[in-house]
Coordinates of C-alpha atoms and ligand atoms in Angstrom, one line a residue:
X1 CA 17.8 2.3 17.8
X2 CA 14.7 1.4 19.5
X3 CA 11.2 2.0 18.0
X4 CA 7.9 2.9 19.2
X5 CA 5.3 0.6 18.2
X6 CA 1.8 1.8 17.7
X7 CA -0.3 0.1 19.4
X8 CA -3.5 -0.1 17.2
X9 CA -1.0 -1.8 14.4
X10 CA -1.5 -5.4 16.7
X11 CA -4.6 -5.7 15.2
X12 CA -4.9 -3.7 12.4
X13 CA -6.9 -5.1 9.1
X14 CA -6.4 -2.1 6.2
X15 CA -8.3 -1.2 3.4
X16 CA -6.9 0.6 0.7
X17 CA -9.2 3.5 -1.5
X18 CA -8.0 4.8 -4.8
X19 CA -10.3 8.0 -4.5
X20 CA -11.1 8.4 -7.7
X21 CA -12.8 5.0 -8.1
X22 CA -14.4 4.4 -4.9
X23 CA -17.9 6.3 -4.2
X24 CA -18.8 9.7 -6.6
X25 CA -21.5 11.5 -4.2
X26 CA -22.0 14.9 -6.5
X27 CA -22.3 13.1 -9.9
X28 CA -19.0 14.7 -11.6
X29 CA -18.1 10.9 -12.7
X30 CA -15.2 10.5 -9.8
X31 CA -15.1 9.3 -6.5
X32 CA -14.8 12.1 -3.4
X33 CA -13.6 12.5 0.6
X34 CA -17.5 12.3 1.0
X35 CA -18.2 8.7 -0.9
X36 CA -15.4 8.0 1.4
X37 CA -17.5 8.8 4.5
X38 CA -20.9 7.7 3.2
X39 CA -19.0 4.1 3.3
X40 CA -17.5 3.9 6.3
X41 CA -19.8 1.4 7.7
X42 CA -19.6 -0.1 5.0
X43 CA -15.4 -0.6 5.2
X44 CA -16.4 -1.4 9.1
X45 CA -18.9 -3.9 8.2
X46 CA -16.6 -5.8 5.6
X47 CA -14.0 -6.0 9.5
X48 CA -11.4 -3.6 8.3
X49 CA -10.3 -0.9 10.9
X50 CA -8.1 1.0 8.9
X51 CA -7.4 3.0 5.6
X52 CA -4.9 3.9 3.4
X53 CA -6.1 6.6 0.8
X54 CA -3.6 6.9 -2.3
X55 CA -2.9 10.7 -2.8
X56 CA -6.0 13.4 -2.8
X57 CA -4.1 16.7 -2.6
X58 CA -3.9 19.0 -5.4
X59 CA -2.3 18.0 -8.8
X60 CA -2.4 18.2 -12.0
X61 CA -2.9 14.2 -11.8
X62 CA -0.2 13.5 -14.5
X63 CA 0.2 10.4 -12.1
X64 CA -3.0 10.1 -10.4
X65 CA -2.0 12.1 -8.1
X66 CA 1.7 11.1 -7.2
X67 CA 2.6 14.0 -8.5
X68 CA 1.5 17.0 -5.9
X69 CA 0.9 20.5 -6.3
X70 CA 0.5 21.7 -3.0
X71 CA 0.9 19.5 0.1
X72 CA -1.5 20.9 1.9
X73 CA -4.4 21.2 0.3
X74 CA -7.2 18.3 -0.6
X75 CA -7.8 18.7 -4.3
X76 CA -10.7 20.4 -5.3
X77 CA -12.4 17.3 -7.5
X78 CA -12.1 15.0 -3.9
X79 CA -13.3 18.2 -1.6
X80 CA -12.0 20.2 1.0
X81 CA -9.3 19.9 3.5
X82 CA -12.3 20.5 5.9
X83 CA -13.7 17.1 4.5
X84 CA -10.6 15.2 5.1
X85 CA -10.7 16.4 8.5
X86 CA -14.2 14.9 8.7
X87 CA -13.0 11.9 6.6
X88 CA -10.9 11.5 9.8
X89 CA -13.6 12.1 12.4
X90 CA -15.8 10.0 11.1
X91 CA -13.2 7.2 10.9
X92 CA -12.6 7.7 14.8
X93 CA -16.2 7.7 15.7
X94 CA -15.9 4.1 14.1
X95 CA -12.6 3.1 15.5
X96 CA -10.4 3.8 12.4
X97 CA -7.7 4.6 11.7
X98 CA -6.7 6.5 8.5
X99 CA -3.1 6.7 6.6
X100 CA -2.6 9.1 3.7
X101 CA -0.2 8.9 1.3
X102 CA 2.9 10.9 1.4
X103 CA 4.7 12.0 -1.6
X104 CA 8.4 12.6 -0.4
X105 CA 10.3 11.9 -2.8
X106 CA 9.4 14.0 -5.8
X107 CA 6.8 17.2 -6.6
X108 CA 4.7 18.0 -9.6
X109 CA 6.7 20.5 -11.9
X110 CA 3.8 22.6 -11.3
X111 CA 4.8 22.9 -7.6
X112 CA 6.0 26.1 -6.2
X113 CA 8.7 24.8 -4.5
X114 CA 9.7 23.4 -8.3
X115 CA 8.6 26.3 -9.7
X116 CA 11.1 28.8 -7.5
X117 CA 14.0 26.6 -7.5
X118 CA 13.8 27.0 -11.7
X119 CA 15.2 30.5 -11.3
X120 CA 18.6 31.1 -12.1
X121 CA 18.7 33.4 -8.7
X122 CA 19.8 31.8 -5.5
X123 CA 16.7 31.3 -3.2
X124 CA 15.4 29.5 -0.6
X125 CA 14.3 26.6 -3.0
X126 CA 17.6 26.2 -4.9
X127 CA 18.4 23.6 -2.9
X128 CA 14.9 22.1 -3.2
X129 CA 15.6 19.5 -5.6
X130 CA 18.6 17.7 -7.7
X131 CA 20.0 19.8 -10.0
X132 CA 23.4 19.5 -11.4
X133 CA 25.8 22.3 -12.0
X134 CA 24.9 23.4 -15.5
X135 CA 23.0 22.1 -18.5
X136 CA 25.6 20.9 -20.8
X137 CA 26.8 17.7 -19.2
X138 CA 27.1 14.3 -19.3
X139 CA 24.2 12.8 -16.7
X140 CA 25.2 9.4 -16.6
X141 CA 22.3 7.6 -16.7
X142 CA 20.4 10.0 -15.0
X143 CA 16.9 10.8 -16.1
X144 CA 17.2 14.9 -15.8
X145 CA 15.0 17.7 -17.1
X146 CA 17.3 20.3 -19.0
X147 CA 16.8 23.5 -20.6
X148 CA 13.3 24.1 -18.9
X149 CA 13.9 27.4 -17.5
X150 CA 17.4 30.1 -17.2
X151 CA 19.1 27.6 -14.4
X152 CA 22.0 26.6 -15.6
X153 CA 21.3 22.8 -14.4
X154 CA 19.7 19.3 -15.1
X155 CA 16.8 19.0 -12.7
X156 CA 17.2 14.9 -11.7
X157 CA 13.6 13.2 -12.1
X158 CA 12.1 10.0 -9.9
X159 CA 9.4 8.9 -11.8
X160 CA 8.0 10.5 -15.0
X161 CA 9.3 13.7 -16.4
X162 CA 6.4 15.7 -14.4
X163 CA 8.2 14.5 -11.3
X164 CA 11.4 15.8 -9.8
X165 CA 13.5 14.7 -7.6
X166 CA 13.4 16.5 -4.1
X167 CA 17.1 16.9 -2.6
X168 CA 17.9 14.6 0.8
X169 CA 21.0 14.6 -0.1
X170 CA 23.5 11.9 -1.4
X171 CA 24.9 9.2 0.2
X172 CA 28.0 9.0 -1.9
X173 CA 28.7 12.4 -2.8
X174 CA 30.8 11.8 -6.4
X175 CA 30.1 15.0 -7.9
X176 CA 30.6 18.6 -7.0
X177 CA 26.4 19.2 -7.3
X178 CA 25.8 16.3 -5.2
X179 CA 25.1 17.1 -1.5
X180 CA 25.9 15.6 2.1
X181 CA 22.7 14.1 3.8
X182 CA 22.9 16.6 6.5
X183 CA 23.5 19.8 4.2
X184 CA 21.6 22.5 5.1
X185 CA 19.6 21.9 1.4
X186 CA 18.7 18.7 2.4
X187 CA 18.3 19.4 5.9
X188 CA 15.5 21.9 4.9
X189 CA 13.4 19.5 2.6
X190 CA 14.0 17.1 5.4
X191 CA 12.0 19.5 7.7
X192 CA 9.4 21.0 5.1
X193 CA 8.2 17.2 4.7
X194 CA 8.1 16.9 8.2
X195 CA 6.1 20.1 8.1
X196 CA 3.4 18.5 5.7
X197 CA 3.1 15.5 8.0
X198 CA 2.6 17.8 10.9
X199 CA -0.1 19.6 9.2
X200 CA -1.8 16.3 8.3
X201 CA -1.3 14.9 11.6
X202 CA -2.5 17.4 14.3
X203 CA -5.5 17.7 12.1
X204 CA -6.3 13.9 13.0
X205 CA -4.7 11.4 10.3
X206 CA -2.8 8.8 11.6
X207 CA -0.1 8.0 9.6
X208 CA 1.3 7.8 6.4
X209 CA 1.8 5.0 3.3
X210 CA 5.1 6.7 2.4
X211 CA 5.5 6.4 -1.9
X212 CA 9.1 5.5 -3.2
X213 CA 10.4 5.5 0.3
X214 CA 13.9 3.8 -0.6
X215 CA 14.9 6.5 -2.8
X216 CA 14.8 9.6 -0.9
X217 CA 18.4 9.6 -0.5
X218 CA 20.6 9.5 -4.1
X219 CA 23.8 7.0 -5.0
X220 CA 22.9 5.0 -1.7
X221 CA 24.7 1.8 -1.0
X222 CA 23.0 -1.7 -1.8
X223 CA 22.2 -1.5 2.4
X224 CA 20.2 1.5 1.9
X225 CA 22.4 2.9 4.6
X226 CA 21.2 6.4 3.5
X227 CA 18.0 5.9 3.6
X228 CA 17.5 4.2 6.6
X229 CA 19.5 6.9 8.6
X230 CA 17.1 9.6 6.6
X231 CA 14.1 7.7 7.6
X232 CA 15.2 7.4 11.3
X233 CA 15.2 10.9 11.7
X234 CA 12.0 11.2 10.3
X235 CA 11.0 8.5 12.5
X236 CA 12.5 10.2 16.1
X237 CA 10.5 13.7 15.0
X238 CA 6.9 11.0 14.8
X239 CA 8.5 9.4 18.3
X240 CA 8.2 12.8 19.6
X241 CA 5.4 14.3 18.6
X242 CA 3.2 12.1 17.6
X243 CA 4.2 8.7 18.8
X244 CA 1.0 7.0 17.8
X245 CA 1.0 7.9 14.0
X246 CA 2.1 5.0 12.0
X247 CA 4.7 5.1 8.7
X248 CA 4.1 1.8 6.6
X249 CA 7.5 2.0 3.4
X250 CA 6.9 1.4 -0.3
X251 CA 10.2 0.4 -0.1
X252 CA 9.9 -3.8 -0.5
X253 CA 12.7 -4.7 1.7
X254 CA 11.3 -5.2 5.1
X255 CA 14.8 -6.4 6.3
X256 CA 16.4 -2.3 5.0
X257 CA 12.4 -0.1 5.9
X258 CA 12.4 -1.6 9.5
X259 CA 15.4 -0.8 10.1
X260 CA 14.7 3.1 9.5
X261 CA 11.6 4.8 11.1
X262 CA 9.3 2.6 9.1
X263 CA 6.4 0.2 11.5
X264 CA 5.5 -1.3 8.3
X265 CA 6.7 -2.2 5.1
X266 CA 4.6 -3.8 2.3
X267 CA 5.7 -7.3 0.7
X268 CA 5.7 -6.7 -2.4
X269 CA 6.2 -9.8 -4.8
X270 CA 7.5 -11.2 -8.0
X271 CA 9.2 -8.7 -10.4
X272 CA 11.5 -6.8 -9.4
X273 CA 11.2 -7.2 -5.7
X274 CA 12.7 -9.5 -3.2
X275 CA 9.9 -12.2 -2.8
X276 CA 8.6 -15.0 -4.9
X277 CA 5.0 -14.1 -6.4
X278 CA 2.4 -16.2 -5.0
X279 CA -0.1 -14.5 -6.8
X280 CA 0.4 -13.3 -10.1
X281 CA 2.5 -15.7 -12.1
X282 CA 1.5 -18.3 -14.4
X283 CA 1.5 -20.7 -11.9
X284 CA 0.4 -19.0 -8.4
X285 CA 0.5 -20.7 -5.3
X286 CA -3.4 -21.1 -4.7
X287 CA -4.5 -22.0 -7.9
X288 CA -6.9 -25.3 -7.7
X289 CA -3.7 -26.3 -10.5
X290 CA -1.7 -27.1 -7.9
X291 CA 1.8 -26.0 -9.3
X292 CA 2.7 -23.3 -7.7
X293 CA 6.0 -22.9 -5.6
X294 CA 5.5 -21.6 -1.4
X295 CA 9.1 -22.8 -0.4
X296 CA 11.6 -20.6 -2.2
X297 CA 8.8 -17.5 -0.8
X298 CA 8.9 -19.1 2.8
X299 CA 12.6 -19.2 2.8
X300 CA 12.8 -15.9 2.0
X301 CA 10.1 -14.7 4.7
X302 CA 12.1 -16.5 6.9
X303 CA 15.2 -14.2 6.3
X304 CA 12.9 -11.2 6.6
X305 CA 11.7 -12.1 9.9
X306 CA 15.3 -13.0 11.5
X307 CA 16.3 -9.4 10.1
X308 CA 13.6 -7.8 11.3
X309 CA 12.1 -9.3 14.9
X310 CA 10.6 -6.9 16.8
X311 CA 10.8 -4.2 14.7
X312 CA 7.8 -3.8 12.4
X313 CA 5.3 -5.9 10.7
X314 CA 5.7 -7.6 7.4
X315 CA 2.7 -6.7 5.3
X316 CA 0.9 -8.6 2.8
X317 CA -1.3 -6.5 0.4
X318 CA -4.0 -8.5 -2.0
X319 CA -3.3 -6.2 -4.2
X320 CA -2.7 -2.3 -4.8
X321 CA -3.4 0.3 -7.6
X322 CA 0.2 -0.4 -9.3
X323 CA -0.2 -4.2 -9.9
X324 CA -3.0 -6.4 -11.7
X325 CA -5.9 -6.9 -9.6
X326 CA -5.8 -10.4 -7.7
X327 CA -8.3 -11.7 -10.2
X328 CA -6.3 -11.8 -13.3
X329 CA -5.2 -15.1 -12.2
X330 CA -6.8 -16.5 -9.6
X331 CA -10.9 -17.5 -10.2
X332 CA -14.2 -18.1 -7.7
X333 CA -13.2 -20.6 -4.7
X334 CA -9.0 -19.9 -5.7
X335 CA -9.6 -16.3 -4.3
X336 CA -10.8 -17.5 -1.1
X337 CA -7.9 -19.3 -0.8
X338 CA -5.3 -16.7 -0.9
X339 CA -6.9 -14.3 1.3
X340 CA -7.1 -17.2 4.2
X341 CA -3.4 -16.9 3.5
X342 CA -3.4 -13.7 3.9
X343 CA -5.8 -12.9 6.6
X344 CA -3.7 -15.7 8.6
X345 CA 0.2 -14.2 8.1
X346 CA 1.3 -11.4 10.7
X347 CA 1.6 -7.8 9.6
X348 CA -1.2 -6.0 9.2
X349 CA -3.0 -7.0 5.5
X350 CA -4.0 -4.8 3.5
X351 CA -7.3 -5.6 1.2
X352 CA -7.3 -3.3 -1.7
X353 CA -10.7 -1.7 -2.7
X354 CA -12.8 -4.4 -4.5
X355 CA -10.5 -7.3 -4.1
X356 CA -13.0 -8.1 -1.5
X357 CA -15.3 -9.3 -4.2
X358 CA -12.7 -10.3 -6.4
X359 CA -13.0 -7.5 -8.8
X360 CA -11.5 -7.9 -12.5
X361 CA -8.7 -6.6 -13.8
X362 CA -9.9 -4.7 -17.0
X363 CA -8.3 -5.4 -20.4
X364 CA -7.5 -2.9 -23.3
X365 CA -8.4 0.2 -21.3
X366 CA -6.8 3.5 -22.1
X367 CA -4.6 4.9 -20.0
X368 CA -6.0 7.3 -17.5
X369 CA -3.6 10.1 -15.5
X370 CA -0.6 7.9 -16.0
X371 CA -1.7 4.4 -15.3
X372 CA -1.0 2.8 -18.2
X373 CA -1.0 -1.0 -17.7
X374 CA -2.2 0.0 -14.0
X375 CA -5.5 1.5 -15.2
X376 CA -7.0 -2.0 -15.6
X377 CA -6.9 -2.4 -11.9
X378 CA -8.0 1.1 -11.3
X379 CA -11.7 0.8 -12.4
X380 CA -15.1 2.1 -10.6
X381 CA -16.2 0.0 -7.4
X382 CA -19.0 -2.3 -7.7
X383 CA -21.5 -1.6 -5.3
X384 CA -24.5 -2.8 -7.0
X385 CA -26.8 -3.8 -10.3
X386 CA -27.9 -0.1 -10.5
X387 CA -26.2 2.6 -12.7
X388 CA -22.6 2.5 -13.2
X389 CA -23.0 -0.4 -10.3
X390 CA -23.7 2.4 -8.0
X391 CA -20.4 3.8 -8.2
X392 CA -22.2 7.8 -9.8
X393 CA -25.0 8.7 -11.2
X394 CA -23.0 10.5 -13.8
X395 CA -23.1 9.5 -17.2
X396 CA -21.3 6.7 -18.1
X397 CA -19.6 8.3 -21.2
X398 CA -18.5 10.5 -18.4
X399 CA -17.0 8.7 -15.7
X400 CA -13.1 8.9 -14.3
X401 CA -12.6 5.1 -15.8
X402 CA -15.2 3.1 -17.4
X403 CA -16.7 0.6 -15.6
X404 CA -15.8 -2.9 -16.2
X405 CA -18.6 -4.5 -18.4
X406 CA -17.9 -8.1 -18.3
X407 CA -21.8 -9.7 -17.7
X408 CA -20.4 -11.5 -14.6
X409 CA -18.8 -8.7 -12.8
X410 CA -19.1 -8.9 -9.2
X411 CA -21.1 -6.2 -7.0
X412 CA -21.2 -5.8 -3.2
X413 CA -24.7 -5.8 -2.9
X414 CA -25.5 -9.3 -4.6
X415 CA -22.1 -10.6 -2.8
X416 CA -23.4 -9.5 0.7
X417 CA -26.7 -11.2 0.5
X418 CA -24.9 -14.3 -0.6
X419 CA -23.7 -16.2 2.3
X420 CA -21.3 -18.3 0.0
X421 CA -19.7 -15.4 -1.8
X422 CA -16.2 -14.1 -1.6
X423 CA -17.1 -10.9 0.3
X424 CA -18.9 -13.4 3.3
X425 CA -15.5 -15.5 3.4
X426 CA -13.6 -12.2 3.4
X427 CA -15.6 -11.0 6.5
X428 CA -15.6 -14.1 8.3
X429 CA -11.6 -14.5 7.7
X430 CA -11.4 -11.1 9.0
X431 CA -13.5 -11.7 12.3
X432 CA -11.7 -14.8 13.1
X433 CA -8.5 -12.9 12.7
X434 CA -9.7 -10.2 15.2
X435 CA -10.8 -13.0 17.5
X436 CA -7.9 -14.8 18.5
X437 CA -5.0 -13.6 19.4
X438 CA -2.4 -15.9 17.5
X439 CA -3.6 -14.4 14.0
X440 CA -3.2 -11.2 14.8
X441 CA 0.0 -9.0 13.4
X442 CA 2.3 -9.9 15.8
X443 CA 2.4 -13.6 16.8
X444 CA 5.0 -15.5 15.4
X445 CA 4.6 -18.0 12.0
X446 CA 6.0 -21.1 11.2
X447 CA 5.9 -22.9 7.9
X448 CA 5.4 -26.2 8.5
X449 CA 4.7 -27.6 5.2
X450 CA 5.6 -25.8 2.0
X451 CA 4.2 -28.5 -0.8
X452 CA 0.2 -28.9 -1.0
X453 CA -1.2 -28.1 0.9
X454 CA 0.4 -25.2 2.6
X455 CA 0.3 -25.9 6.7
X456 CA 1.6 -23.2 8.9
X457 CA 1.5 -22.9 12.8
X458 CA 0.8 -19.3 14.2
X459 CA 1.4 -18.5 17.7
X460 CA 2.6 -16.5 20.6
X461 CA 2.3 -17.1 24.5
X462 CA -1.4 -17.4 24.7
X463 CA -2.7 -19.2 21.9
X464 CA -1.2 -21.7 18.7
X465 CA -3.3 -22.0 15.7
X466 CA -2.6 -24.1 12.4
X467 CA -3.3 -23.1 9.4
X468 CA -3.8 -25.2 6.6
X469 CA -4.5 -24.2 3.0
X470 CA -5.3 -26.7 0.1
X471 CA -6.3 -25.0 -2.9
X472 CA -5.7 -28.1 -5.2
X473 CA -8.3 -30.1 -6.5
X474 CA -7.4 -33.1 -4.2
X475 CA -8.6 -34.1 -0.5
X476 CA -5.3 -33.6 1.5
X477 CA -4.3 -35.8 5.0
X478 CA -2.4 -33.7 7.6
X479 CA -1.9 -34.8 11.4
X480 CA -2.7 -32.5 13.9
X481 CA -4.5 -32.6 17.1
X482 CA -6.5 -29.2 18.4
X483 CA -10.4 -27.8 17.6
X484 CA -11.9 -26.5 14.2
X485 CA -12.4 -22.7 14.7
X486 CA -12.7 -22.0 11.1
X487 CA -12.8 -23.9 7.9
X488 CA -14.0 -22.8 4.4
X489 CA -14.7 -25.7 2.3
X490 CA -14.9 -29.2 3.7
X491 CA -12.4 -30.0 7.0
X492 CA -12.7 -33.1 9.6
X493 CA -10.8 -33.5 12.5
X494 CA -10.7 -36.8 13.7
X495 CA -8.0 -38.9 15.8
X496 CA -5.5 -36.6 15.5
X497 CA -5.9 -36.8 11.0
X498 CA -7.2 -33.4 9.5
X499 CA -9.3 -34.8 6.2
X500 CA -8.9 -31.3 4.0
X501 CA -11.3 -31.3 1.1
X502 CA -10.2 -30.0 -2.6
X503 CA -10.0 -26.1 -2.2
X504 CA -10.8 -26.1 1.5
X505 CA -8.7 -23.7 4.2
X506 CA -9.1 -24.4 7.6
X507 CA -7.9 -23.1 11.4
X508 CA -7.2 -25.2 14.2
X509 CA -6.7 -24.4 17.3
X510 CA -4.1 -26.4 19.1
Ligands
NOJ601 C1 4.6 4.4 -6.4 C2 3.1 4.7 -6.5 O1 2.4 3.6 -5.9 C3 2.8 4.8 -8.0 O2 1.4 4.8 -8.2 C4 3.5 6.1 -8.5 O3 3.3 6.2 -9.9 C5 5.0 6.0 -8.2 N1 5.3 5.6 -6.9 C6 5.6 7.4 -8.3 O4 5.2 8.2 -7.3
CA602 CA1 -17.4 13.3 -7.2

């Protein structure tokens, strides 16, 4: 099947806001839609031209907000749907675009669609969600609520026990309760969903980060056929109405999302996922160390890519609000490092809030709205030297998350005015990006050298550019012939011999 491609994806640079933590405007200690807007130039500025806001509808936040309430309505602590609308406005004025996050896969019990489908009468929201055909009974692994209301069922969860499972349908259908993918139950969830994007949509967003997008469909094969054939439907309704909106998967498996509706899917890596970690292991790639392992990652890119040509982007986040923050193990010149690796891959990148200036990941913190581990990399922007860094004027025994109080923490304002600072690099690898064509999401990426330091050749019909990355403490030799357009850290090009510095990253155009 073929797939539209929106066009603003080719060069698209995304920065992703965890709401609660990113610019409190009316002092109640958490972020809001309008801190959003108040740092739009800000986001513009930095070179980004696109968001990704994790979920601000209404919740009883016992997962930060994965866990909705009502669809359609901003919650009240963020502001008002009229807000988001302006959240959106503004970010067109500026060129940007802005994905929220859709929640497909599973409601808050609180929901009314949960809360109706509980009844032991048939309604239209019996077929909202998994349920199996009565309490007593042997779920086989199955995480299930029982006994929660007069339905004689287990209620199948996704995530925590707050969250349950909305009904697509099953791809193997091995019991009695399960249902066909295109049964009218899971026909109807299919279309209430597509409802909720249509609402978000005409009112200006422009896409969606779609949560858990792999499991929307139950007892799938290893292919995600299911899935896939859910998510192209879903992806013809966007084709026809709104063919500009964009869909990027939490799903992990480029070579299965892309194949489905899906224009993006993240790379997610280490644990669990498909892809070697190159950045939070013991011994990541672009540590000054030197130890780390590119080849078995590039091998595997390279199976992504011959899966998918043509028919997404592969995208590289430097982090996100599930996984430690980028500066648990990398330090000072080491993060510049891997975001020239990442500001030089295709797909679009996606800078998570603070990463910019290599914010901390926070130790020993209590778990906030289900974060547990997560809530370390969850903590208040760092805008400046002022009160809670500028995040609220609340105070501080009263903020969402307390701030991170290591002396050195970093702050936007002091990074900005320092031309040396992570937050300069970020900008400038950003601009360069934007710049020249071979960068940018689409053209193609060799690995030419996997050891140290890492070489790789983009291009596409109009430009080549190598990229070379030596995070090690050691001046590398590479041939190559071409002109310096960028190099952070010391580079000289000379008779066709690149002399690379110790933690230098430099661009070449060929
Ligand atoms: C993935 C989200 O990123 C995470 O924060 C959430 O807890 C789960 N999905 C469940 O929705
Ligand atoms: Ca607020």
């Amino acid at each position: 099947m073929s797939k539209r491609q929106p066009k603003w994806l080719d060069n698209a640079v995304f920065y992703e806001i965890y709401p609660q933590s990113f610019n409190d405007t009316n002092a109640d200690g958490i972020g809001d839609l309008q801190g959003i807007i108040e740092k739009l130039d800000y986001i513009k500025e930095l070179g980004c031209n696109a968001i990704w806001i994790n979920p601000c509808f209404d919740s009883p936040f016992n997962d930060a907000g994965y866990d909705v309430r009502d669809y359609k309505k901003v919650a009240p602590r963020y502001g008002t749907n009229e807000d988001l609308k302006r959240v959106f406005d503004e970010a067109h004025k500026r060129d940007m675009h802005v994905l929220l996050d859709l929640v497909p896969g599973h409601t808050s019990v609180e929901h009314p669609w949960f809360k109706e489908s509980m009844k032991p009468e048939k309604n239209e929201y019996t077929d909202r969600f998994v349920w199996t055909d009565h309490v007593f009974m042997d779920t086989k692994g199955m995480n299930t609520l029982r006994a929660i209301s007069d339905r004689d069922g287990c209620a199948v969860l996704n995530f925590f026990s707050s969250q349950p499972a909305l009904n697509y349908g099953f791809y193997k259908q091995e019991e009695p309760w399960q249902q066909g993918m295109d049964d009218p139950g899971p026909e109807a969830t299919r279309l209430a969903i597509q409802d909720v994007m249509r609402f978000w949509l005409k009112m200006g967003c422009d896409g969606f980060r779609v949560d858990m997008a792999a499991w929307c469909v139950k007892n799938d094969d290893e292919n995600r056929t299911g899935n896939i054939y859910f998510w192209n439907k879903v992806g013809k309704f966007l084709d026809e109405e709104f063919p500009d909106a964009a869909m990027v998967s939490e799903w992990g498996n480029p070579d299965q999302s892309l194949q489905g509706g899906f224009h993006m899917d993240f790379q997610l890596m280490g644990q669990g996922t498909n892809y070697e970690d190159l950045f939070r292991c013991d011994e990541p790639y672009f540590s000054s160390r030197g130890k780390g392992n590119f080849k078995a990652y590039a091998e595997r890119y390279n199976k992504s890519v011959a899966a998918t040509e043509g028919k997404g982007l592969i995208c590289i986040p430097s982090g996100n609000h599930d996984i430690d923050r980028l500066a648990r193990r990398l330090k000072g010149n080491e993060l510049k490092m891997a975001f020239a690796f990442l500001l030089s891959m295709p797909g679009a990148p996606f800078i998570y809030y603070g990463d910019e200036i290599g914010m901390n990941y926070v130790e020993g913190l209590i778990s906030k709205e289900g974060g547990y581990q997560r809530t370390g990399s969850r903590t208040p922007m760092q805008w400046d030297d002022g009160l809670n860094d500028g995040f609220s004027t609340a105070d501080p025994k009263d903020l969402y998350i307390k701030m991170d109080d290591a002396p050195d923490r970093p702050n936007v304002k002091a990074q900005m005015a320092d031309p040396s600072s992570l937050w300069n690099e970020v900008r400038r690898l950003i601009k360069i990006r934007k710049e020249n064509v071979a960068l940018r999401s689409k053209a193609k990426v060799e690995f030419l050298e996997t050891g140290y330091p890492l070489v790789l050749k983009r291009s596409c019909k109009e430009q080549a550019i190598t990229v070379i990355i030596n995070p090690t403490n050691e001046e590398k030799t590479v041939d190559v012939h071409g002109t310096i357009i960028y190099a952070c850290g010391s580079a000289k090009l000379e008779n066709g011999k690149c002399h690379v510095g110790a933690g230098t990253a430099v661009f070449i155009e060929n």
